Amino acid sequence: MIILKKLFLNALCLLLLLNCKSTENKAESSAIVKENWVKLFNGKDLNDWIIKIKGHPVGENYKNTFVVEDGVMKVNYDAYDAFDDSFGHIYYKKAFSNYKFRMQYRFTGDQIKGGAGWATRNSGVMIHCEDPKNIGLNQNFPVSIEVQLLGGLSNGEERSTGNLCTPGTHVTIDNVLITDHCITSTSPTYHGDQWVNVEIEVRNDSIIKHFINGKNVMTYNKPIIGGPVDYNEDYWKAKEGTPLKSGYISLQSESHPVEFKNIEILEL
């Protein structure tokens, strides 16, 4: 009888041990499920992207401002004589709401003649953008949230990247409504032509985070429509205070050559 009890207890212990191992294996398997990142840029052409440059109709790639070379999307001013306020954006073809976006960028060469001083080594990722088909012919920037990308200048002063700018919008930081146009992030300065990793986590209108080279450098929430716009003022004034829950993603051309690659999204 004693021997049977021992055998039963041993069998029960073995069963419990195997069950624990099975549970651990399932937990490990779920933890290492591969994230399904999707390429938005194929590295070959600008298919699936919509170009809008100030002063020109939607779809016109004025003077080949956006080109693809060696797997990289480039903002290119070789055919320009001067910038002439030709602010441009290239939009992915569909809108998103909940996602992670990532890419690499770098600034190259010299700013084209006629570019503003603030636009030197300056670009951005615009999120929750208005539809590019609705952009006015002479509109500078879409109503959106801008993840501002800056490069270091020759004067050696600190110049963070992954900042926040708000064309036609406001956000909340630490429960305070922010109406300033640009807010500086906590990132370091990146000089020269080095590639920099940027990632953006967007949870509808609940929270948005900016990451530079893997570090969280900016967090805010509750983006809404508000503030000055340079087109269709009455339309946007009537929408003031409306939450921004989704929109298009675009990349800027602001007078300094810049390159983008490995542009991907993970919908959540």
PDB file of C-alpha atoms in Angstrom:
ATOM      1  CA  MET A   1       0.000   0.000   0.000  1.00  0.00           C
ATOM      2  CA  ILE A   2       2.801   2.377   0.906  1.00  0.00           C
ATOM      3  CA  ILE A   3       4.545   1.576  -2.375  1.00  0.00           C
ATOM      4  CA  LEU A   4       1.348   2.375  -4.329  1.00  0.00           C
ATOM      5  CA  LYS A   5       0.972   5.711  -2.550  1.00  0.00           C
ATOM      6  CA  LYS A   6       4.589   6.612  -3.366  1.00  0.00           C
ATOM      7  CA  LEU A   7       4.072   5.662  -7.001  1.00  0.00           C
ATOM      8  CA  PHE A   8       0.892   7.782  -7.122  1.00  0.00           C
ATOM      9  CA  LEU A   9       2.623  10.803  -5.559  1.00  0.00           C
ATOM     10  CA  ASN A  10       5.578  10.474  -7.925  1.00  0.00           C
ATOM     11  CA  ALA A  11       3.240  10.305 -10.925  1.00  0.00           C
ATOM     12  CA  LEU A  12       1.292  13.344  -9.663  1.00  0.00           C
ATOM     13  CA  CYS A  13       4.518  15.354  -9.205  1.00  0.00           C
ATOM     14  CA  LEU A  14       5.671  14.406 -12.693  1.00  0.00           C
ATOM     15  CA  LEU A  15       2.320  15.453 -14.158  1.00  0.00           C
ATOM     16  CA  LEU A  16       2.442  18.822 -12.385  1.00  0.00           C
ATOM     17  CA  LEU A  17       6.025  19.385 -13.539  1.00  0.00           C
ATOM     18  CA  LEU A  18       5.135  18.637 -17.173  1.00  0.00           C
ATOM     19  CA  ASN A  19       2.135  20.964 -16.955  1.00  0.00           C
ATOM     20  CA  CYS A  20       4.324  23.799 -15.613  1.00  0.00           C
ATOM     21  CA  LYS A  21       6.859  23.251 -18.413  1.00  0.00           C
ATOM     22  CA  SER A  22       4.051  23.305 -20.981  1.00  0.00           C
ATOM     23  CA  THR A  23       2.717  26.584 -19.564  1.00  0.00           C
ATOM     24  CA  GLU A  24       6.223  28.128 -19.621  1.00  0.00           C
ATOM     25  CA  ASN A  25       6.760  27.033 -23.216  1.00  0.00           C
ATOM     26  CA  LYS A  26       3.450  28.574 -24.281  1.00  0.00           C
ATOM     27  CA  ALA A  27       4.340  31.843 -22.545  1.00  0.00           C
ATOM     28  CA  GLU A  28       7.756  31.897 -24.212  1.00  0.00           C
ATOM     29  CA  SER A  29       6.216  31.152 -27.608  1.00  0.00           C
ATOM     30  CA  SER A  30       3.699  33.975 -27.285  1.00  0.00           C
ATOM     31  CA  ALA A  31       6.446  36.366 -26.147  1.00  0.00           C
ATOM     32  CA  ILE A  32       8.560  35.730 -29.224  1.00  0.00           C
ATOM     33  CA  VAL A  33       5.763  35.958 -31.804  1.00  0.00           C
ATOM     34  CA  LYS A  34       7.230  37.866 -34.718  1.00  0.00           C
ATOM     35  CA  GLU A  35       5.756  41.327 -35.220  1.00  0.00           C
ATOM     36  CA  ASN A  36       4.252  41.777 -38.672  1.00  0.00           C
ATOM     37  CA  TRP A  37       5.977  44.973 -39.852  1.00  0.00           C
ATOM     38  CA  VAL A  38       4.953  45.996 -43.385  1.00  0.00           C
ATOM     39  CA  LYS A  39       7.161  47.948 -45.789  1.00  0.00           C
ATOM     40  CA  LEU A  40       5.534  51.180 -46.971  1.00  0.00           C
ATOM     41  CA  PHE A  41       8.432  51.986 -49.319  1.00  0.00           C
ATOM     42  CA  ASN A  42       9.596  49.239 -51.684  1.00  0.00           C
ATOM     43  CA  GLY A  43      13.048  50.754 -52.293  1.00  0.00           C
ATOM     44  CA  LYS A  44      12.455  50.810 -56.062  1.00  0.00           C
ATOM     45  CA  ASP A  45       9.919  53.515 -56.905  1.00  0.00           C
ATOM     46  CA  LEU A  46       7.342  55.904 -55.450  1.00  0.00           C
ATOM     47  CA  ASN A  47       4.346  53.680 -56.111  1.00  0.00           C
ATOM     48  CA  ASP A  48       1.796  53.911 -53.274  1.00  0.00           C
ATOM     49  CA  TRP A  49       2.909  57.448 -52.425  1.00  0.00           C
ATOM     50  CA  ILE A  50       1.187  60.759 -53.255  1.00  0.00           C
ATOM     51  CA  ILE A  51       3.229  63.931 -53.779  1.00  0.00           C
ATOM     52  CA  LYS A  52       1.966  67.452 -53.062  1.00  0.00           C
ATOM     53  CA  ILE A  53       4.262  70.456 -53.462  1.00  0.00           C
ATOM     54  CA  LYS A  54       3.122  74.022 -52.824  1.00  0.00           C
ATOM     55  CA  GLY A  55       2.042  75.788 -56.005  1.00  0.00           C
ATOM     56  CA  HIS A  56       1.552  72.528 -57.919  1.00  0.00           C
ATOM     57  CA  PRO A  57      -1.345  70.073 -58.171  1.00  0.00           C
ATOM     58  CA  VAL A  58      -1.527  66.853 -56.182  1.00  0.00           C
ATOM     59  CA  GLY A  59       0.477  64.125 -57.901  1.00  0.00           C
ATOM     60  CA  GLU A  60       2.996  66.388 -59.667  1.00  0.00           C
ATOM     61  CA  ASN A  61       6.573  65.614 -58.642  1.00  0.00           C
ATOM     62  CA  TYR A  62       7.787  69.139 -59.347  1.00  0.00           C
ATOM     63  CA  LYS A  63      11.369  69.100 -60.677  1.00  0.00           C
ATOM     64  CA  ASN A  64      11.807  65.546 -59.375  1.00  0.00           C
ATOM     65  CA  THR A  65      11.845  66.728 -55.774  1.00  0.00           C
ATOM     66  CA  PHE A  66      11.362  63.138 -54.610  1.00  0.00           C
ATOM     67  CA  VAL A  67      13.520  60.454 -56.221  1.00  0.00           C
ATOM     68  CA  VAL A  68      14.594  56.877 -55.463  1.00  0.00           C
ATOM     69  CA  GLU A  69      18.236  55.848 -55.724  1.00  0.00           C
ATOM     70  CA  ASP A  70      19.984  52.748 -54.361  1.00  0.00           C
ATOM     71  CA  GLY A  71      16.988  51.729 -52.273  1.00  0.00           C
ATOM     72  CA  VAL A  72      16.681  55.181 -50.664  1.00  0.00           C
ATOM     73  CA  MET A  73      13.955  57.837 -51.002  1.00  0.00           C
ATOM     74  CA  LYS A  74      15.646  61.197 -51.458  1.00  0.00           C
ATOM     75  CA  VAL A  75      14.563  64.826 -51.292  1.00  0.00           C
ATOM     76  CA  ASN A  76      16.482  66.226 -54.238  1.00  0.00           C
ATOM     77  CA  TYR A  77      16.947  69.823 -55.409  1.00  0.00           C
ATOM     78  CA  ASP A  78      19.306  69.272 -58.359  1.00  0.00           C
ATOM     79  CA  ALA A  79      16.836  70.799 -60.839  1.00  0.00           C
ATOM     80  CA  TYR A  80      15.998  73.845 -58.666  1.00  0.00           C
ATOM     81  CA  ASP A  81      17.506  77.301 -59.102  1.00  0.00           C
ATOM     82  CA  ALA A  82      16.080  78.436 -55.762  1.00  0.00           C
ATOM     83  CA  PHE A  83      13.606  77.042 -53.238  1.00  0.00           C
ATOM     84  CA  ASP A  84      10.908  79.735 -53.631  1.00  0.00           C
ATOM     85  CA  ASP A  85       8.828  78.374 -50.732  1.00  0.00           C
ATOM     86  CA  SER A  86       8.200  75.091 -52.561  1.00  0.00           C
ATOM     87  CA  PHE A  87       7.326  73.231 -49.372  1.00  0.00           C
ATOM     88  CA  GLY A  88       6.466  69.649 -50.193  1.00  0.00           C
ATOM     89  CA  HIS A  89       5.193  66.419 -48.682  1.00  0.00           C
ATOM     90  CA  ILE A  90       4.981  62.852 -49.883  1.00  0.00           C
ATOM     91  CA  TYR A  91       2.048  60.915 -48.400  1.00  0.00           C
ATOM     92  CA  TYR A  92       1.505  57.204 -48.103  1.00  0.00           C
ATOM     93  CA  LYS A  93      -1.690  56.316 -49.975  1.00  0.00           C
ATOM     94  CA  LYS A  94      -3.904  55.351 -46.984  1.00  0.00           C
ATOM     95  CA  ALA A  95      -4.722  56.633 -43.518  1.00  0.00           C
ATOM     96  CA  PHE A  96      -3.827  54.906 -40.241  1.00  0.00           C
ATOM     97  CA  SER A  97      -5.006  55.181 -36.636  1.00  0.00           C
ATOM     98  CA  ASN A  98      -3.248  52.738 -34.266  1.00  0.00           C
ATOM     99  CA  TYR A  99       0.263  51.776 -35.254  1.00  0.00           C
ATOM    100  CA  LYS A 100       4.004  51.892 -34.848  1.00  0.00           C
ATOM    101  CA  PHE A 101       5.953  53.607 -37.635  1.00  0.00           C
ATOM    102  CA  ARG A 102       9.702  53.412 -38.101  1.00  0.00           C
ATOM    103  CA  MET A 103      12.369  54.450 -40.590  1.00  0.00           C
ATOM    104  CA  GLN A 104      15.890  55.812 -40.858  1.00  0.00           C
ATOM    105  CA  TYR A 105      16.775  59.308 -42.061  1.00  0.00           C
ATOM    106  CA  ARG A 106      19.826  61.453 -42.639  1.00  0.00           C
ATOM    107  CA  PHE A 107      20.609  64.946 -43.912  1.00  0.00           C
ATOM    108  CA  THR A 108      23.093  65.370 -46.759  1.00  0.00           C
ATOM    109  CA  GLY A 109      24.766  68.173 -48.696  1.00  0.00           C
ATOM    110  CA  ASP A 110      23.870  71.838 -48.465  1.00  0.00           C
ATOM    111  CA  GLN A 111      20.573  73.638 -48.216  1.00  0.00           C
ATOM    112  CA  ILE A 112      19.280  75.031 -51.495  1.00  0.00           C
ATOM    113  CA  LYS A 113      19.429  78.799 -52.055  1.00  0.00           C
ATOM    114  CA  GLY A 114      16.323  80.549 -50.801  1.00  0.00           C
ATOM    115  CA  GLY A 115      15.561  78.141 -47.976  1.00  0.00           C
ATOM    116  CA  ALA A 116      14.767  79.711 -44.607  1.00  0.00           C
ATOM    117  CA  GLY A 117      17.398  79.612 -41.875  1.00  0.00           C
ATOM    118  CA  TRP A 118      15.155  77.514 -39.614  1.00  0.00           C
ATOM    119  CA  ALA A 119      14.764  74.939 -42.421  1.00  0.00           C
ATOM    120  CA  THR A 120      18.474  74.076 -42.545  1.00  0.00           C
ATOM    121  CA  ARG A 121      18.849  70.342 -41.824  1.00  0.00           C
ATOM    122  CA  ASN A 122      15.141  70.266 -41.041  1.00  0.00           C
ATOM    123  CA  SER A 123      12.486  67.745 -42.126  1.00  0.00           C
ATOM    124  CA  GLY A 124       9.703  65.795 -40.468  1.00  0.00           C
ATOM    125  CA  VAL A 125       7.253  62.942 -40.338  1.00  0.00           C
ATOM    126  CA  MET A 126       3.699  64.270 -40.374  1.00  0.00           C
ATOM    127  CA  ILE A 127       1.123  61.994 -38.724  1.00  0.00           C
ATOM    128  CA  HIS A 128      -2.687  62.200 -38.532  1.00  0.00           C
ATOM    129  CA  CYS A 129      -2.460  64.347 -41.704  1.00  0.00           C
ATOM    130  CA  GLU A 130      -5.460  65.621 -43.587  1.00  0.00           C
ATOM    131  CA  ASP A 131      -6.190  63.898 -46.907  1.00  0.00           C
ATOM    132  CA  PRO A 132      -3.594  65.005 -49.514  1.00  0.00           C
ATOM    133  CA  LYS A 133      -6.378  65.372 -52.088  1.00  0.00           C
ATOM    134  CA  ASN A 134      -7.815  68.189 -49.949  1.00  0.00           C
ATOM    135  CA  ILE A 135      -4.569  70.164 -49.651  1.00  0.00           C
ATOM    136  CA  GLY A 136      -4.846  73.654 -51.144  1.00  0.00           C
ATOM    137  CA  LEU A 137      -2.751  74.560 -54.175  1.00  0.00           C
ATOM    138  CA  ASN A 138      -0.672  77.078 -52.200  1.00  0.00           C
ATOM    139  CA  GLN A 139      -0.918  75.448 -48.765  1.00  0.00           C
ATOM    140  CA  ASN A 140       2.424  75.178 -46.946  1.00  0.00           C
ATOM    141  CA  PHE A 141       1.737  72.305 -44.520  1.00  0.00           C
ATOM    142  CA  PRO A 142      -1.073  69.820 -43.891  1.00  0.00           C
ATOM    143  CA  VAL A 143      -3.087  70.085 -40.693  1.00  0.00           C
ATOM    144  CA  SER A 144      -1.301  67.349 -38.744  1.00  0.00           C
ATOM    145  CA  ILE A 145       1.070  66.431 -35.938  1.00  0.00           C
ATOM    146  CA  GLU A 146       4.742  66.780 -36.926  1.00  0.00           C
ATOM    147  CA  VAL A 147       7.528  64.614 -35.575  1.00  0.00           C
ATOM    148  CA  GLN A 148      10.219  67.160 -36.387  1.00  0.00           C
ATOM    149  CA  LEU A 149      13.601  65.857 -37.555  1.00  0.00           C
ATOM    150  CA  LEU A 150      16.618  68.121 -37.113  1.00  0.00           C
ATOM    151  CA  GLY A 151      20.338  67.719 -37.714  1.00  0.00           C
ATOM    152  CA  GLY A 152      23.169  69.435 -35.867  1.00  0.00           C
ATOM    153  CA  LEU A 153      24.555  72.696 -37.272  1.00  0.00           C
ATOM    154  CA  SER A 154      28.133  73.796 -37.733  1.00  0.00           C
ATOM    155  CA  ASN A 155      27.923  76.194 -34.775  1.00  0.00           C
ATOM    156  CA  GLY A 156      28.021  73.198 -32.429  1.00  0.00           C
ATOM    157  CA  GLU A 157      24.918  74.213 -30.454  1.00  0.00           C
ATOM    158  CA  GLU A 158      22.569  71.524 -29.129  1.00  0.00           C
ATOM    159  CA  ARG A 159      19.708  70.799 -31.536  1.00  0.00           C
ATOM    160  CA  SER A 160      17.470  67.901 -30.554  1.00  0.00           C
ATOM    161  CA  THR A 161      15.507  65.776 -33.002  1.00  0.00           C
ATOM    162  CA  GLY A 162      12.216  63.911 -32.666  1.00  0.00           C
ATOM    163  CA  ASN A 163      10.637  67.167 -31.533  1.00  0.00           C
ATOM    164  CA  LEU A 164       6.920  67.989 -31.710  1.00  0.00           C
ATOM    165  CA  CYS A 165       5.389  70.651 -33.959  1.00  0.00           C
ATOM    166  CA  THR A 166       1.674  71.306 -34.374  1.00  0.00           C
ATOM    167  CA  PRO A 167       0.491  72.820 -37.697  1.00  0.00           C
ATOM    168  CA  GLY A 168      -3.200  73.517 -37.114  1.00  0.00           C
ATOM    169  CA  THR A 169      -3.295  71.306 -34.017  1.00  0.00           C
ATOM    170  CA  HIS A 170      -2.804  71.210 -30.237  1.00  0.00           C
ATOM    171  CA  VAL A 171      -1.850  68.388 -27.856  1.00  0.00           C
ATOM    172  CA  THR A 172      -1.873  67.723 -24.115  1.00  0.00           C
ATOM    173  CA  ILE A 173       1.304  67.075 -22.112  1.00  0.00           C
ATOM    174  CA  ASP A 174       1.094  66.209 -18.402  1.00  0.00           C
ATOM    175  CA  ASN A 175      -2.603  67.186 -18.391  1.00  0.00           C
ATOM    176  CA  VAL A 176      -1.834  70.657 -19.779  1.00  0.00           C
ATOM    177  CA  LEU A 177      -3.098  71.818 -23.184  1.00  0.00           C
ATOM    178  CA  ILE A 178      -0.055  72.882 -25.214  1.00  0.00           C
ATOM    179  CA  THR A 179      -0.596  75.647 -27.777  1.00  0.00           C
ATOM    180  CA  ASP A 180       3.078  76.362 -28.542  1.00  0.00           C
ATOM    181  CA  HIS A 181       3.946  75.488 -32.137  1.00  0.00           C
ATOM    182  CA  CYS A 182       7.073  73.426 -31.378  1.00  0.00           C
ATOM    183  CA  ILE A 183       8.172  71.521 -28.272  1.00  0.00           C
ATOM    184  CA  THR A 184      11.754  70.319 -27.830  1.00  0.00           C
ATOM    185  CA  SER A 185      12.378  66.633 -27.168  1.00  0.00           C
ATOM    186  CA  THR A 186      14.986  65.108 -24.835  1.00  0.00           C
ATOM    187  CA  SER A 187      17.101  63.638 -27.647  1.00  0.00           C
ATOM    188  CA  PRO A 188      20.793  64.428 -28.165  1.00  0.00           C
ATOM    189  CA  THR A 189      22.094  66.277 -31.239  1.00  0.00           C
ATOM    190  CA  TYR A 190      23.064  64.241 -34.316  1.00  0.00           C
ATOM    191  CA  HIS A 191      25.685  65.861 -36.511  1.00  0.00           C
ATOM    192  CA  GLY A 192      26.918  65.045 -39.997  1.00  0.00           C
ATOM    193  CA  ASP A 193      25.377  62.577 -42.412  1.00  0.00           C
ATOM    194  CA  GLN A 194      24.826  59.678 -40.000  1.00  0.00           C
ATOM    195  CA  TRP A 195      21.652  57.619 -40.258  1.00  0.00           C
ATOM    196  CA  VAL A 196      19.255  58.106 -37.337  1.00  0.00           C
ATOM    197  CA  ASN A 197      16.458  55.709 -36.342  1.00  0.00           C
ATOM    198  CA  VAL A 198      13.061  57.238 -35.638  1.00  0.00           C
ATOM    199  CA  GLU A 199      10.040  55.312 -34.375  1.00  0.00           C
ATOM    200  CA  ILE A 200       6.588  56.667 -33.564  1.00  0.00           C
ATOM    201  CA  GLU A 201       3.934  54.880 -31.541  1.00  0.00           C
ATOM    202  CA  VAL A 202       0.437  56.169 -32.233  1.00  0.00           C
ATOM    203  CA  ARG A 203      -2.564  55.001 -30.209  1.00  0.00           C
ATOM    204  CA  ASN A 204      -5.455  56.752 -31.887  1.00  0.00           C
ATOM    205  CA  ASP A 205      -5.883  60.014 -29.920  1.00  0.00           C
ATOM    206  CA  SER A 206      -4.973  58.527 -26.532  1.00  0.00           C
ATOM    207  CA  ILE A 207      -1.166  58.650 -26.549  1.00  0.00           C
ATOM    208  CA  ILE A 208       1.674  59.292 -29.000  1.00  0.00           C
ATOM    209  CA  LYS A 209       5.361  58.605 -28.345  1.00  0.00           C
ATOM    210  CA  HIS A 210       8.524  59.536 -30.276  1.00  0.00           C
ATOM    211  CA  PHE A 211      11.617  57.325 -30.118  1.00  0.00           C
ATOM    212  CA  ILE A 212      15.079  58.231 -31.423  1.00  0.00           C
ATOM    213  CA  ASN A 213      17.615  55.417 -31.681  1.00  0.00           C
ATOM    214  CA  GLY A 214      15.426  53.362 -29.352  1.00  0.00           C
ATOM    215  CA  LYS A 215      14.938  56.006 -26.628  1.00  0.00           C
ATOM    216  CA  ASN A 216      11.593  57.598 -25.796  1.00  0.00           C
ATOM    217  CA  VAL A 217      12.211  61.347 -26.248  1.00  0.00           C
ATOM    218  CA  MET A 218       8.654  62.746 -26.370  1.00  0.00           C
ATOM    219  CA  THR A 219       5.205  61.652 -25.076  1.00  0.00           C
ATOM    220  CA  TYR A 220       1.854  63.448 -25.352  1.00  0.00           C
ATOM    221  CA  ASN A 221      -1.835  62.734 -25.840  1.00  0.00           C
ATOM    222  CA  LYS A 222      -5.240  64.088 -26.888  1.00  0.00           C
ATOM    223  CA  PRO A 223      -4.270  65.715 -30.215  1.00  0.00           C
ATOM    224  CA  ILE A 224      -7.012  68.045 -31.410  1.00  0.00           C
ATOM    225  CA  ILE A 225      -7.605  70.456 -34.278  1.00  0.00           C
ATOM    226  CA  GLY A 226      -6.744  74.034 -33.299  1.00  0.00           C
ATOM    227  CA  GLY A 227      -4.404  76.930 -33.880  1.00  0.00           C
ATOM    228  CA  PRO A 228      -3.448  78.904 -36.999  1.00  0.00           C
ATOM    229  CA  VAL A 229      -3.642  77.365 -40.471  1.00  0.00           C
ATOM    230  CA  ASP A 230      -2.570  78.773 -43.828  1.00  0.00           C
ATOM    231  CA  TYR A 231      -5.519  77.480 -45.877  1.00  0.00           C
ATOM    232  CA  ASN A 232      -9.313  77.144 -45.571  1.00  0.00           C
ATOM    233  CA  GLU A 233      -9.386  78.959 -42.223  1.00  0.00           C
ATOM    234  CA  ASP A 234     -13.175  78.996 -41.799  1.00  0.00           C
ATOM    235  CA  TYR A 235     -13.403  75.221 -42.377  1.00  0.00           C
ATOM    236  CA  TRP A 236     -10.751  74.425 -39.757  1.00  0.00           C
ATOM    237  CA  LYS A 237     -12.066  77.027 -37.309  1.00  0.00           C
ATOM    238  CA  ALA A 238     -15.421  75.220 -37.311  1.00  0.00           C
ATOM    239  CA  LYS A 239     -13.629  71.980 -36.417  1.00  0.00           C
ATOM    240  CA  GLU A 240     -11.544  73.465 -33.591  1.00  0.00           C
ATOM    241  CA  GLY A 241     -11.358  71.095 -30.622  1.00  0.00           C
ATOM    242  CA  THR A 242     -12.180  67.994 -32.672  1.00  0.00           C
ATOM    243  CA  PRO A 243     -10.010  65.010 -31.622  1.00  0.00           C
ATOM    244  CA  LEU A 244      -7.485  63.790 -34.209  1.00  0.00           C
ATOM    245  CA  LYS A 245      -7.896  60.013 -34.198  1.00  0.00           C
ATOM    246  CA  SER A 246      -6.429  59.018 -37.555  1.00  0.00           C
ATOM    247  CA  GLY A 247      -4.862  60.375 -40.721  1.00  0.00           C
ATOM    248  CA  TYR A 248      -2.249  60.031 -43.401  1.00  0.00           C
ATOM    249  CA  ILE A 249       1.524  59.815 -42.888  1.00  0.00           C
ATOM    250  CA  SER A 250       3.777  62.115 -44.905  1.00  0.00           C
ATOM    251  CA  LEU A 251       7.463  63.036 -45.154  1.00  0.00           C
ATOM    252  CA  GLN A 252       8.642  66.606 -45.736  1.00  0.00           C
ATOM    253  CA  SER A 253      10.736  68.503 -48.233  1.00  0.00           C
ATOM    254  CA  GLU A 254      11.672  71.844 -46.670  1.00  0.00           C
ATOM    255  CA  SER A 255      14.755  73.002 -48.672  1.00  0.00           C
ATOM    256  CA  HIS A 256      17.538  70.776 -47.263  1.00  0.00           C
ATOM    257  CA  PRO A 257      18.376  67.452 -48.977  1.00  0.00           C
ATOM    258  CA  VAL A 258      17.351  64.524 -46.797  1.00  0.00           C
ATOM    259  CA  GLU A 259      17.139  60.763 -47.293  1.00  0.00           C
ATOM    260  CA  PHE A 260      14.731  58.133 -45.947  1.00  0.00           C
ATOM    261  CA  LYS A 261      14.945  54.346 -45.954  1.00  0.00           C
ATOM    262  CA  ASN A 262      13.506  51.224 -44.303  1.00  0.00           C
ATOM    263  CA  ILE A 263      10.077  52.864 -43.992  1.00  0.00           C
ATOM    264  CA  GLU A 264       7.785  50.383 -42.199  1.00  0.00           C
ATOM    265  CA  ILE A 265       4.554  50.206 -40.225  1.00  0.00           C
ATOM    266  CA  LEU A 266       3.108  47.819 -37.659  1.00  0.00           C
ATOM    267  CA  GLU A 267      -0.646  48.202 -37.241  1.00  0.00           C
ATOM    268  CA  LEU A 268      -1.800  47.576 -33.658  1.00  0.00           C
TER     269      LEU A 268
END
